Coordinates of N, CA and C in Angstrom, one line a residue:
M1 N -14.1 -14.8 20.0 CA -13.2 -14.1 18.9 C -13.7 -13.0 18.1
S2 N -13.2 -11.9 18.0 CA -13.7 -11.0 17.3 C -13.7 -11.2 15.9
S3 N -14.8 -10.5 15.2 CA -15.1 -10.8 13.8 C -13.9 -10.3 13.0
K4 N -13.5 -10.8 11.9 CA -12.8 -10.4 10.8 C -13.3 -9.4 9.9
K5 N -12.5 -8.5 9.5 CA -13.1 -7.5 8.7 C -12.4 -7.3 7.3
I6 N -13.3 -7.2 6.2 CA -12.8 -6.9 4.9 C -13.6 -5.8 4.4
L7 N -12.7 -4.9 3.7 CA -13.3 -3.6 3.0 C -13.0 -3.7 1.5
I8 N -14.0 -3.6 0.9 CA -14.0 -3.5 -0.6 C -13.9 -2.0 -1.1
V9 N -12.8 -1.5 -1.6 CA -12.8 -0.2 -2.1 C -13.3 -0.2 -3.5
G10 N -14.3 0.6 -3.6 CA -14.9 0.7 -5.1 C -15.9 -0.4 -5.1
G11 N -16.8 -0.7 -4.1 CA -17.7 -1.6 -4.2 C -19.0 -1.8 -5.0
T12 N -19.1 -0.6 -5.6 CA -20.3 -0.5 -6.4 C -20.0 -0.6 -7.9
G13 N -18.8 -0.9 -8.1 CA -18.3 -1.2 -9.3 C -18.6 -2.7 -9.8
Y14 N -18.1 -3.0 -11.0 CA -18.2 -4.5 -11.7 C -17.7 -5.4 -10.5
L15 N -16.4 -5.4 -10.5 CA -15.6 -6.5 -9.6 C -15.9 -6.3 -8.4
G16 N -16.3 -5.2 -7.8 CA -16.5 -4.8 -6.4 C -17.9 -5.4 -6.1
Q17 N -18.9 -5.3 -7.0 CA -20.1 -6.0 -6.5 C -20.0 -7.5 -6.6
H18 N -19.4 -8.2 -7.4 CA -19.2 -9.5 -7.6 C -18.4 -10.0 -6.1
L19 N -17.5 -9.2 -5.7 CA -16.9 -9.6 -4.5 C -17.7 -9.6 -3.3
L20 N -18.5 -8.5 -3.3 CA -19.3 -8.3 -2.2 C -20.5 -9.5 -2.1
Q21 N -20.9 -9.9 -3.3 CA -22.0 -10.9 -3.3 C -21.4 -12.2 -2.7
E22 N -20.2 -12.7 -3.2 CA -19.3 -13.7 -3.0 C -19.0 -13.9 -1.4
F23 N -18.3 -12.7 -1.0 CA -18.3 -12.7 0.5 C -19.4 -12.8 1.3
T24 N -20.4 -12.3 0.9 CA -21.8 -12.5 1.7 C -22.3 -13.7 1.7
A25 N -22.2 -14.5 0.4 CA -22.7 -15.8 0.3 C -22.0 -16.8 1.1
T26 N -20.7 -16.4 1.4 CA -19.8 -17.5 2.2 C -19.7 -17.2 3.6
Q27 N -20.3 -16.2 4.3 CA -20.1 -15.6 5.6 C -20.5 -16.8 6.4
N28 N -21.7 -17.4 6.4 CA -22.1 -18.5 7.3 C -21.3 -19.8 7.3
T29 N -20.5 -19.9 6.3 CA -19.8 -21.1 6.1 C -18.3 -21.0 6.6
L30 N -17.9 -19.9 7.1 CA -16.6 -19.8 7.6 C -16.2 -20.1 9.2
P31 N -15.1 -20.4 9.4 CA -14.9 -20.9 11.0 C -14.6 -19.4 11.9
Y32 N -14.9 -18.3 11.2 CA -14.8 -17.3 12.1 C -15.9 -16.2 11.5
A33 N -16.3 -15.2 12.3 CA -17.2 -14.1 12.0 C -16.6 -13.3 11.3
L34 N -17.5 -12.9 10.1 CA -16.9 -12.0 9.0 C -17.8 -10.6 9.0
S35 N -17.1 -9.4 9.0 CA -17.7 -8.1 9.0 C -17.3 -7.5 7.4
L36 N -18.3 -7.0 6.9 CA -18.0 -6.3 5.4 C -18.2 -5.1 5.3
A37 N -17.6 -4.3 4.7 CA -17.7 -2.9 4.3 C -17.2 -2.6 2.9
F38 N -17.8 -1.6 2.3 CA -17.3 -1.2 1.1 C -17.4 0.5 1.0
T39 N -16.7 1.0 0.0 CA -16.8 2.3 -0.4 C -17.5 2.6 -1.6
Y40 N -18.0 3.8 -1.6 CA -18.3 4.5 -3.0 C -18.1 6.1 -3.1
H41 N -18.3 6.3 -4.2 CA -17.8 7.8 -4.4 C -18.9 8.6 -5.3
T42 N -18.9 8.3 -6.5 CA -19.8 9.2 -7.4 C -21.3 9.2 -7.1
N43 N -22.0 7.9 -6.9 CA -23.2 7.8 -6.6 C -23.5 6.8 -5.3
P44 N -24.5 7.2 -4.5 CA -24.9 6.4 -3.6 C -25.1 4.9 -4.0
P45 N -25.0 3.8 -3.2 CA -25.1 2.3 -3.6 C -26.6 2.3 -3.8
P46 N -26.9 1.6 -5.0 CA -28.4 1.2 -5.4 C -29.0 0.3 -4.3
E47 N -30.2 0.5 -4.4 CA -31.0 0.0 -3.5 C -30.9 -1.8 -3.7
R48 N -30.9 -2.1 -5.0 CA -30.7 -3.5 -5.3 C -29.5 -4.2 -4.9
L49 N -28.4 -3.3 -4.9 CA -27.2 -3.9 -4.2 C -27.2 -4.0 -2.6
L50 N -27.7 -3.0 -2.3 CA -27.8 -2.9 -0.6 C -28.7 -4.1 -0.2
K51 N -29.8 -4.6 -0.9 CA -30.7 -5.6 -0.4 C -29.9 -6.9 -0.7
A52 N -29.1 -7.1 -1.6 CA -28.4 -8.4 -1.8 C -27.0 -8.4 -0.9
I53 N -26.6 -7.5 -0.1 CA -25.7 -7.5 0.5 C -26.0 -6.7 2.1
P54 N -27.0 -7.3 2.8 CA -27.7 -6.5 3.9 C -26.7 -6.2 4.8
H55 N -25.8 -7.0 5.1 CA -25.0 -6.8 6.3 C -23.8 -6.0 6.1
A56 N -23.4 -5.6 4.8 CA -22.3 -4.8 4.6 C -22.7 -3.3 4.8
L57 N -21.5 -2.7 5.4 CA -21.6 -1.2 5.6 C -21.2 -0.2 4.5
P58 N -22.0 0.5 4.0 CA -21.3 1.5 2.9 C -20.8 2.7 3.4
F59 N -19.6 3.2 2.8 CA -18.8 4.3 3.3 C -18.7 5.3 2.0
H60 N -18.9 6.6 2.2 CA -18.7 7.5 1.0 C -17.2 8.0 1.2
V61 N -16.5 7.8 0.2 CA -15.0 8.1 0.4 C -14.4 8.6 -0.9
D62 N -13.6 9.7 -0.8 CA -12.9 10.3 -1.9 C -11.5 9.9 -1.7
L63 N -11.1 9.1 -2.7 CA -9.8 8.6 -2.6 C -8.6 9.7 -3.2
R64 N -9.0 10.6 -3.7 CA -8.1 11.8 -4.0 C -7.8 12.6 -2.8
T65 N -8.7 12.9 -1.9 CA -8.5 13.6 -0.7 C -8.3 12.9 0.5
G66 N -9.0 11.6 0.5 CA -8.9 10.9 1.8 C -10.2 11.1 2.6
N67 N -11.0 12.1 2.2 CA -12.3 12.4 3.0 C -13.1 11.3 3.0
G68 N -13.3 10.7 4.3 CA -14.2 9.6 4.6 C -13.7 8.4 5.3
F69 N -12.2 8.5 5.2 CA -11.6 7.4 6.0 C -11.7 7.5 7.4
D70 N -11.7 8.7 7.9 CA -11.8 8.8 9.2 C -13.1 8.3 9.9
G71 N -14.1 8.4 8.9 CA -15.4 7.9 9.5 C -15.5 6.5 9.5
M72 N -14.6 5.8 8.6 CA -14.5 4.3 8.6 C -13.8 3.8 9.7
S73 N -12.6 4.7 10.2 CA -12.0 4.2 11.3 C -12.8 4.2 12.7
Q74 N -13.9 5.2 12.8 CA -14.7 5.1 13.9 C -15.8 4.4 13.9
N75 N -16.3 4.1 12.6 CA -17.5 3.1 12.7 C -17.1 1.5 12.2
F76 N -16.2 1.5 11.7 CA -15.8 0.1 11.0 C -14.5 -0.5 11.7
G77 N -13.5 0.4 11.9 CA -12.2 0.0 12.6 C -11.3 -0.4 11.5
Q78 N -10.2 -1.0 12.0 CA -9.0 -1.4 11.0 C -9.3 -2.7 10.4
P79 N -9.6 -2.6 9.0 CA -9.8 -3.9 8.4 C -8.8 -5.0 8.4
D80 N -9.1 -6.3 8.2 CA -7.9 -7.2 8.0 C -7.4 -7.3 6.7
V81 N -8.5 -7.2 5.9 CA -7.9 -7.3 4.2 C -8.7 -6.0 3.6
V82 N -8.0 -5.3 2.9 CA -8.6 -4.4 1.9 C -8.3 -4.5 0.5
V83 N -9.4 -4.8 -0.4 CA -9.3 -4.9 -1.7 C -9.5 -3.6 -2.4
N84 N -8.7 -3.2 -3.1 CA -9.0 -2.0 -4.0 C -9.1 -2.0 -5.2
C85 N -10.5 -1.9 -5.7 CA -11.0 -2.2 -7.0 C -11.2 -0.8 -7.6
A86 N -11.2 0.2 -6.8 CA -11.4 1.7 -7.5 C -10.3 2.1 -8.3
A87 N -10.8 2.6 -9.3 CA -10.0 3.3 -10.6 C -10.7 4.1 -11.4
L88 N -9.9 4.9 -12.1 CA -10.5 5.5 -13.2 C -9.8 4.6 -14.5
S89 N -10.7 3.8 -15.0 CA -10.2 2.6 -15.6 C -10.5 2.7 -17.2
V90 N -11.2 3.8 -17.6 CA -11.5 4.0 -19.1 C -10.4 4.7 -19.6
P91 N -9.5 4.1 -20.6 CA -8.4 4.7 -21.0 C -8.7 6.0 -21.6
R92 N -9.7 6.1 -22.5 CA -9.9 7.4 -23.0 C -10.2 8.6 -22.1
A93 N -10.8 8.2 -20.8 CA -10.9 9.2 -19.9 C -9.8 9.6 -19.1
C94 N -8.8 8.7 -19.1 CA -7.5 8.9 -18.4 C -6.7 9.8 -19.5
E95 N -6.8 9.8 -20.5 CA -6.1 10.5 -21.5 C -6.8 11.9 -21.6
V96 N -7.9 12.2 -21.2 CA -8.4 13.4 -21.3 C -8.0 14.2 -20.0
D97 N -8.1 13.6 -18.8 CA -7.7 14.2 -17.6 C -6.7 13.2 -16.8
P98 N -5.5 13.3 -17.3 CA -4.2 12.6 -16.6 C -4.1 12.8 -15.2
T99 N -4.4 14.0 -14.8 CA -4.4 14.5 -13.4 C -5.4 13.6 -12.6
A100 N -6.5 13.6 -13.0 CA -7.5 12.8 -12.1 C -7.1 11.1 -12.4
A101 N -6.5 10.9 -13.3 CA -6.3 9.4 -13.4 C -5.2 9.2 -12.2
M102 N -4.1 10.0 -12.1 CA -3.2 9.6 -11.2 C -3.6 9.9 -9.9
A103 N -4.4 10.9 -9.5 CA -4.9 11.0 -8.3 C -5.8 10.0 -7.8
I104 N -6.7 9.4 -8.7 CA -7.4 8.3 -8.2 C -6.8 6.9 -8.2
N105 N -6.0 6.7 -9.4 CA -5.5 5.4 -9.5 C -4.3 5.0 -8.7
V106 N -3.4 6.1 -8.1 CA -2.3 5.9 -7.1 C -3.1 6.2 -5.8
P107 N -3.1 5.0 -5.0 CA -4.1 5.0 -3.8 C -3.1 5.6 -2.6
S108 N -2.8 6.9 -2.6 CA -1.8 7.4 -1.7 C -2.6 7.7 -0.3
A109 N -4.0 8.1 -0.5 CA -4.7 8.5 0.7 C -5.2 7.1 1.2
L110 N -5.4 5.9 0.6 CA -5.7 4.7 1.0 C -4.5 4.2 1.9
V111 N -3.3 4.3 1.3 CA -2.2 3.6 2.0 C -1.8 4.4 3.4
K112 N -2.1 5.8 3.2 CA -1.7 6.7 4.4 C -2.7 6.3 5.4
W113 N -4.0 6.1 5.0 CA -4.9 5.6 6.1 C -4.7 4.2 6.9
L114 N -4.3 3.2 5.9 CA -3.8 2.0 6.6 C -2.7 2.0 7.4
S115 N -1.7 3.0 7.0 CA -0.5 3.2 7.6 C -0.7 3.8 9.1
S116 N -1.9 4.5 9.3 CA -2.2 5.2 10.6 C -2.4 4.2 11.6
F117 N -2.7 2.9 11.4 CA -3.0 2.1 12.5 C -1.7 1.5 13.1
S118 N -1.6 1.4 14.3 CA -0.5 1.2 15.0 C -0.2 -0.4 14.8
N119 N -1.3 -1.2 14.7 CA -1.1 -2.5 14.2 C -1.1 -2.7 12.7
G120 N 0.1 -2.8 12.2 CA 0.2 -3.3 10.7 C -0.2 -4.4 10.2
G121 N -1.6 -5.0 10.5 CA -1.9 -6.2 10.1 C -2.8 -6.2 9.0
T122 N -2.9 -5.4 8.4 CA -3.9 -5.2 7.2 C -3.2 -5.7 5.8
L123 N -3.8 -6.5 5.3 CA -3.4 -6.9 3.8 C -4.0 -6.0 2.7
L124 N -3.2 -5.5 2.0 CA -3.8 -4.5 0.9 C -3.6 -5.5 -0.4
I125 N -4.9 -5.9 -1.1 CA -5.0 -6.4 -2.3 C -5.2 -5.3 -3.3
H126 N -4.3 -5.0 -4.1 CA -4.8 -3.9 -5.1 C -4.6 -4.6 -6.7
L127 N -5.8 -4.1 -7.3 CA -5.9 -4.7 -8.6 C -5.3 -3.7 -9.7
S128 N -4.3 -4.2 -10.4 CA -3.6 -3.4 -11.3 C -4.2 -4.0 -12.8
T129 N -3.5 -3.9 -13.8 CA -4.0 -4.2 -15.1 C -2.8 -4.5 -16.1
D130 N -3.1 -5.4 -17.0 CA -2.2 -5.7 -18.1 C -1.4 -4.7 -19.0
Q131 N -2.3 -3.6 -18.8 CA -1.9 -2.3 -19.6 C -0.5 -1.7 -19.1
V132 N 0.1 -2.3 -17.9 CA 1.4 -1.8 -17.6 C 2.4 -2.2 -18.5
Y133 N 2.0 -3.2 -19.6 CA 3.0 -3.8 -20.5 C 2.9 -3.1 -21.9
E134 N 3.7 -3.3 -22.6 CA 3.6 -2.6 -24.1 C 2.4 -3.2 -24.7
G135 N 2.3 -4.7 -24.5 CA 1.2 -5.3 -25.4 C 1.9 -5.9 -26.7
T136 N 3.1 -6.0 -26.9 CA 3.6 -6.5 -27.9 C 3.7 -8.1 -28.2
K137 N 3.6 -8.7 -27.1 CA 3.6 -10.2 -27.0 C 2.6 -10.8 -26.0
S138 N 2.4 -11.9 -25.9 CA 1.5 -12.6 -25.3 C 2.1 -13.3 -24.0
F139 N 1.5 -13.6 -22.8 CA 1.9 -14.3 -21.8 C 3.0 -13.6 -20.9
Y140 N 2.9 -12.4 -20.8 CA 3.8 -11.5 -20.0 C 4.1 -12.3 -18.5
K141 N 5.2 -12.1 -18.1 CA 5.6 -12.6 -16.8 C 5.7 -11.5 -15.9
E142 N 5.6 -11.7 -14.6 CA 5.6 -10.7 -13.5 C 6.8 -10.0 -13.5
D143 N 7.9 -10.6 -13.8 CA 9.1 -9.9 -13.8 C 9.5 -9.2 -15.1
D144 N 8.5 -9.2 -15.9 CA 8.9 -8.7 -17.5 C 8.8 -7.1 -17.1
E145 N 9.7 -6.2 -17.9 CA 9.5 -4.9 -17.9 C 8.1 -4.2 -18.0
T146 N 7.8 -3.3 -17.2 CA 6.6 -2.5 -17.5 C 6.9 -1.4 -18.3
L147 N 6.1 -1.1 -19.6 CA 6.3 0.0 -20.4 C 5.1 0.3 -21.1
P148 N 4.1 0.8 -20.2 CA 2.9 1.3 -20.6 C 2.9 2.3 -21.9
V149 N 1.7 2.2 -22.4 CA 1.9 3.2 -23.8 C 0.6 4.2 -23.7
N150 N -0.2 4.2 -22.4 CA -1.3 5.1 -22.4 C -1.2 5.6 -20.8
V151 N -2.0 6.6 -20.6 CA -2.0 7.2 -19.3 C -2.4 6.4 -18.3
Y152 N -3.5 5.4 -18.4 CA -4.1 4.3 -17.7 C -2.9 3.6 -17.3
G153 N -2.2 3.1 -18.2 CA -1.2 2.2 -17.8 C -0.1 2.9 -16.9
R154 N 0.3 4.0 -17.3 CA 1.2 4.9 -16.4 C 0.8 4.9 -15.1
S155 N -0.6 5.2 -14.9 CA -0.9 5.4 -13.6 C -1.0 4.2 -12.7
K156 N -1.2 3.1 -13.3 CA -1.3 2.0 -12.8 C 0.1 1.5 -12.3
V157 N 1.2 1.8 -13.1 CA 2.6 1.5 -12.8 C 3.1 2.5 -11.6
A158 N 2.4 3.6 -11.6 CA 2.9 4.6 -10.6 C 2.3 4.0 -9.3
A159 N 1.1 3.6 -9.3 CA 0.3 2.8 -8.2 C 1.2 1.7 -7.6
E160 N 1.4 0.9 -8.4 CA 2.4 -0.2 -7.9 C 3.6 0.1 -7.3
Q161 N 4.4 1.1 -7.8 CA 5.6 1.5 -7.2 C 5.3 2.3 -5.8
F162 N 4.2 3.1 -5.8 CA 3.8 3.7 -4.8 C 3.6 2.7 -3.5
I163 N 2.7 1.6 -3.6 CA 2.4 0.6 -2.6 C 3.7 -0.1 -2.4
S164 N 4.5 -0.6 -3.1 CA 5.7 -1.3 -3.0 C 6.6 -0.4 -2.1
A165 N 6.7 0.9 -2.3 CA 7.6 1.6 -1.4 C 7.0 2.1 -0.1
N166 N 5.7 2.0 0.0 CA 5.2 2.8 1.4 C 4.4 1.7 2.1
Y167 N 4.1 0.5 1.8 CA 3.4 -0.4 2.5 C 4.0 -1.8 2.3
S168 N 3.9 -2.6 3.4 CA 4.7 -3.8 3.6 C 3.7 -5.0 3.2
N169 N 2.5 -5.0 3.8 CA 1.5 -6.1 3.4 C 0.7 -5.9 2.0
F170 N 1.3 -6.4 1.0 CA 0.4 -6.2 -0.1 C 0.5 -7.4 -1.2
A171 N -0.5 -7.4 -2.1 CA -0.6 -8.4 -3.2 C -1.1 -7.6 -4.3
I172 N -0.3 -7.5 -5.4 CA -0.9 -6.8 -6.7 C -1.1 -7.8 -7.7
L173 N -2.4 -7.5 -8.2 CA -3.0 -8.5 -9.3 C -3.2 -7.7 -10.6
R174 N -2.4 -8.1 -11.4 CA -2.7 -7.5 -12.9 C -3.6 -8.2 -13.5
S175 N -4.8 -7.9 -13.7 CA -5.7 -8.4 -14.5 C -5.9 -7.9 -15.8
S176 N -6.6 -8.6 -16.8 CA -6.8 -8.2 -18.0 C -8.1 -7.6 -18.2
I177 N -8.8 -7.8 -19.4 CA -10.2 -7.5 -19.5 C -11.0 -8.6 -18.8
I178 N -12.0 -8.0 -17.9 CA -12.7 -8.7 -17.0 C -14.2 -9.0 -17.6
Y179 N -14.7 -10.3 -17.8 CA -15.7 -10.6 -18.4 C -16.5 -11.4 -17.5
G180 N -18.0 -11.5 -17.9 CA -18.8 -12.3 -17.0 C -20.3 -11.9 -16.9
P181 N -21.1 -12.3 -16.1 CA -22.4 -11.9 -15.9 C -22.5 -10.4 -15.3
Q182 N -23.7 -10.0 -15.8 CA -23.9 -8.4 -15.1 C -24.1 -8.5 -13.7
T183 N -23.8 -7.4 -13.1 CA -24.1 -7.4 -11.8 C -25.3 -7.2 -11.1
V184 N -25.7 -7.4 -9.8 CA -27.1 -7.5 -9.4 C -27.7 -6.0 -9.6
S185 N -26.8 -5.1 -9.4 CA -27.2 -3.6 -9.8 C -26.5 -3.3 -11.1
P186 N -27.0 -3.1 -12.2 CA -26.1 -3.1 -13.5 C -25.1 -2.0 -13.7
V187 N -24.1 -2.1 -13.9 CA -22.9 -1.0 -13.8 C -23.1 -0.3 -15.4
P188 N -23.0 1.0 -15.5 CA -23.1 1.8 -16.7 C -22.0 1.5 -17.7
K189 N -20.7 1.0 -17.1 CA -19.6 0.8 -17.9 C -20.1 -0.4 -18.9
S190 N -19.4 -0.5 -20.1 CA -19.7 -1.1 -21.3 C -19.0 -2.5 -20.7
L191 N -19.5 -3.8 -20.7 CA -19.1 -4.9 -20.5 C -18.7 -5.9 -21.9
P192 N -17.6 -6.5 -21.9 CA -17.5 -7.0 -23.1 C -18.4 -8.2 -23.6
V193 N -18.9 -9.0 -22.9 CA -19.9 -10.1 -23.3 C -21.3 -9.4 -23.8
Q194 N -21.6 -8.7 -22.9 CA -22.9 -7.9 -23.0 C -23.0 -6.9 -24.1
W195 N -21.7 -6.2 -24.4 CA -21.7 -5.3 -25.7 C -21.6 -6.3 -27.0
M196 N -21.0 -7.4 -26.9 CA -21.0 -8.2 -28.1 C -22.4 -8.9 -28.6
D197 N -23.2 -9.2 -27.5 CA -24.5 -9.7 -27.4 C -25.4 -8.7 -27.8
S198 N -25.2 -7.2 -27.6 CA -26.2 -6.3 -28.0 C -25.9 -6.1 -29.4
V199 N -24.6 -6.0 -29.8 CA -24.3 -5.6 -31.3 C -24.7 -6.6 -32.2
L200 N -24.3 -8.0 -31.9 CA -24.9 -9.1 -32.9 C -26.6 -9.1 -32.8
A201 N -27.1 -9.1 -31.7 CA -28.6 -8.9 -31.6 C -29.1 -8.0 -32.7
K202 N -28.4 -6.9 -32.8 CA -29.0 -6.0 -33.9 C -28.5 -6.2 -35.3
G203 N -27.7 -7.3 -35.4 CA -27.2 -7.7 -36.9 C -26.2 -7.0 -37.3
E204 N -25.5 -6.1 -36.5 CA -24.4 -5.3 -36.8 C -23.0 -5.7 -36.8
A205 N -22.0 -5.2 -37.7 CA -20.8 -5.6 -37.4 C -20.2 -5.1 -36.2
M206 N -19.1 -6.0 -35.7 CA -18.2 -5.6 -34.6 C -16.8 -5.2 -34.9
D207 N -16.4 -4.3 -34.6 CA -14.8 -3.9 -34.5 C -14.0 -4.1 -33.3
F208 N -13.0 -5.0 -33.6 CA -12.2 -5.4 -32.5 C -10.8 -4.8 -32.8
F209 N -9.9 -4.8 -31.6 CA -8.6 -4.4 -31.8 C -7.7 -5.5 -32.4
H210 N -6.8 -5.0 -33.2 CA -6.0 -6.4 -33.8 C -4.5 -6.1 -33.5
D211 N -4.2 -5.1 -33.0 CA -2.7 -4.9 -32.6 C -2.3 -4.9 -31.0
E212 N -3.1 -5.7 -30.4 CA -2.8 -6.1 -29.0 C -2.8 -7.5 -28.6
F213 N -2.2 -7.9 -27.7 CA -2.1 -9.1 -27.2 C -2.9 -9.1 -25.6
R214 N -4.2 -9.7 -25.4 CA -4.8 -9.6 -24.1 C -5.1 -10.8 -23.5
C215 N -5.3 -11.0 -22.3 CA -5.7 -12.4 -21.9 C -7.0 -12.0 -21.0
P216 N -8.2 -12.0 -21.5 CA -9.3 -11.9 -20.7 C -9.5 -12.7 -19.6
V217 N -10.1 -12.5 -18.5 CA -10.3 -13.1 -17.4 C -11.7 -13.3 -16.9
Y218 N -12.3 -14.2 -16.6 CA -13.5 -14.5 -16.1 C -13.7 -14.0 -14.7
V219 N -14.9 -13.1 -14.6 CA -14.9 -12.4 -13.2 C -14.9 -13.3 -12.1
K220 N -15.6 -14.5 -12.1 CA -15.7 -15.5 -11.1 C -14.4 -16.1 -10.7
D221 N -13.4 -16.3 -11.5 CA -12.2 -16.6 -11.4 C -11.3 -15.5 -10.7
L222 N -11.6 -14.5 -10.9 CA -10.7 -13.3 -10.3 C -11.2 -13.3 -8.7
V223 N -12.5 -13.5 -8.6 CA -13.1 -13.4 -7.3 C -12.5 -14.7 -6.8
T224 N -12.3 -15.7 -7.1 CA -11.9 -16.8 -6.3 C -10.5 -16.7 -5.9
I225 N -9.7 -16.1 -7.0 CA -8.3 -15.7 -6.4 C -8.1 -14.9 -5.2
I226 N -9.2 -13.7 -5.4 CA -9.1 -12.8 -4.4 C -9.5 -13.4 -2.9
W227 N -10.5 -14.1 -3.2 CA -11.0 -14.8 -1.9 C -10.0 -15.9 -1.2
T228 N -9.2 -16.4 -2.1 CA -8.2 -17.4 -1.6 C -7.1 -16.5 -1.2
L229 N -6.8 -15.5 -1.3 CA -5.6 -14.8 -0.9 C -6.1 -14.2 0.7
T230 N -7.5 -13.7 0.5 CA -7.9 -13.2 1.8 C -8.1 -14.2 2.7
N231 N -8.7 -15.3 2.4 CA -8.9 -16.3 3.4 C -7.7 -16.8 3.9
K232 N -6.6 -17.0 3.3 CA -5.3 -17.4 3.5 C -4.8 -16.5 4.6
W233 N -5.0 -15.3 4.4 CA -4.4 -14.2 5.3 C -5.1 -14.2 6.4
I234 N -6.5 -14.2 6.6 CA -7.1 -14.1 7.7 C -7.1 -15.4 8.5
S235 N -6.9 -16.6 7.8 CA -6.7 -17.9 8.6 C -5.4 -17.8 9.3
G236 N -4.4 -17.2 8.7 CA -3.1 -17.0 9.4 C -3.4 -16.2 10.4
L237 N -4.2 -14.9 10.6 CA -4.3 -14.2 11.7 C -5.1 -15.0 13.0
V238 N -6.0 -15.9 12.4 CA -6.8 -16.8 13.5 C -6.0 -17.4 14.2
L239 N -5.1 -18.3 13.4 CA -4.1 -19.4 13.9 C -3.2 -18.6 14.9
S240 N -2.8 -17.4 14.7 CA -1.8 -16.8 15.3 C -2.3 -16.5 16.8
L241 N -3.9 -16.2 16.8 CA -4.5 -15.8 18.1 C -4.6 -17.2 19.1
W242 N -4.6 -18.2 18.3 CA -4.7 -19.4 19.1 C -3.5 -19.7 19.9

């Protein structure tokens, strides 16, 4: 049986690194062979990350232009599951450059690439955000109206709408603030627990928002959800071949 292929888009980011580590750790426990690949854009993957995931293939990809996808087609092939973690996710940066936010956060080049395969058997798991909502109440439901109040949220709504209209096999996960342990190769982005620890260690006061409802999610819980979706999809593909 041929190996099943998982691609992590944005694999050098916080969630991406945790996913790659988890998938690498479970490779030898699965009833099928598993091949891993990930994309990066701004900086090459750090050596510490590459050593932690020695069998994962790195690919340089520009989500805005689609440059790099052809190389993946040739050297990795069609993935069975794609997890899209890549985003311009700092709200302030999105406000400064809304054009870049839309170009990066709406995965048009990714969806176009997936649609180029004649066998439409790839599941796209797309990470969205609770900032698609207005934030005036707690415990939003999936079918509640999306009413974003910033560019980041609007770009994520646009991404959801684009995927829903242009691709058939998808799951959209609206996560909130992701917290947990630092990655094997530390990310430059400020992390909630680490930020609080550093401020308190200095004996300084902390300022928190007081006009939002948020539901922080532990990174390993989110990894478990993504792995469960991935494994169910792949297991279904494996059973269909028997």
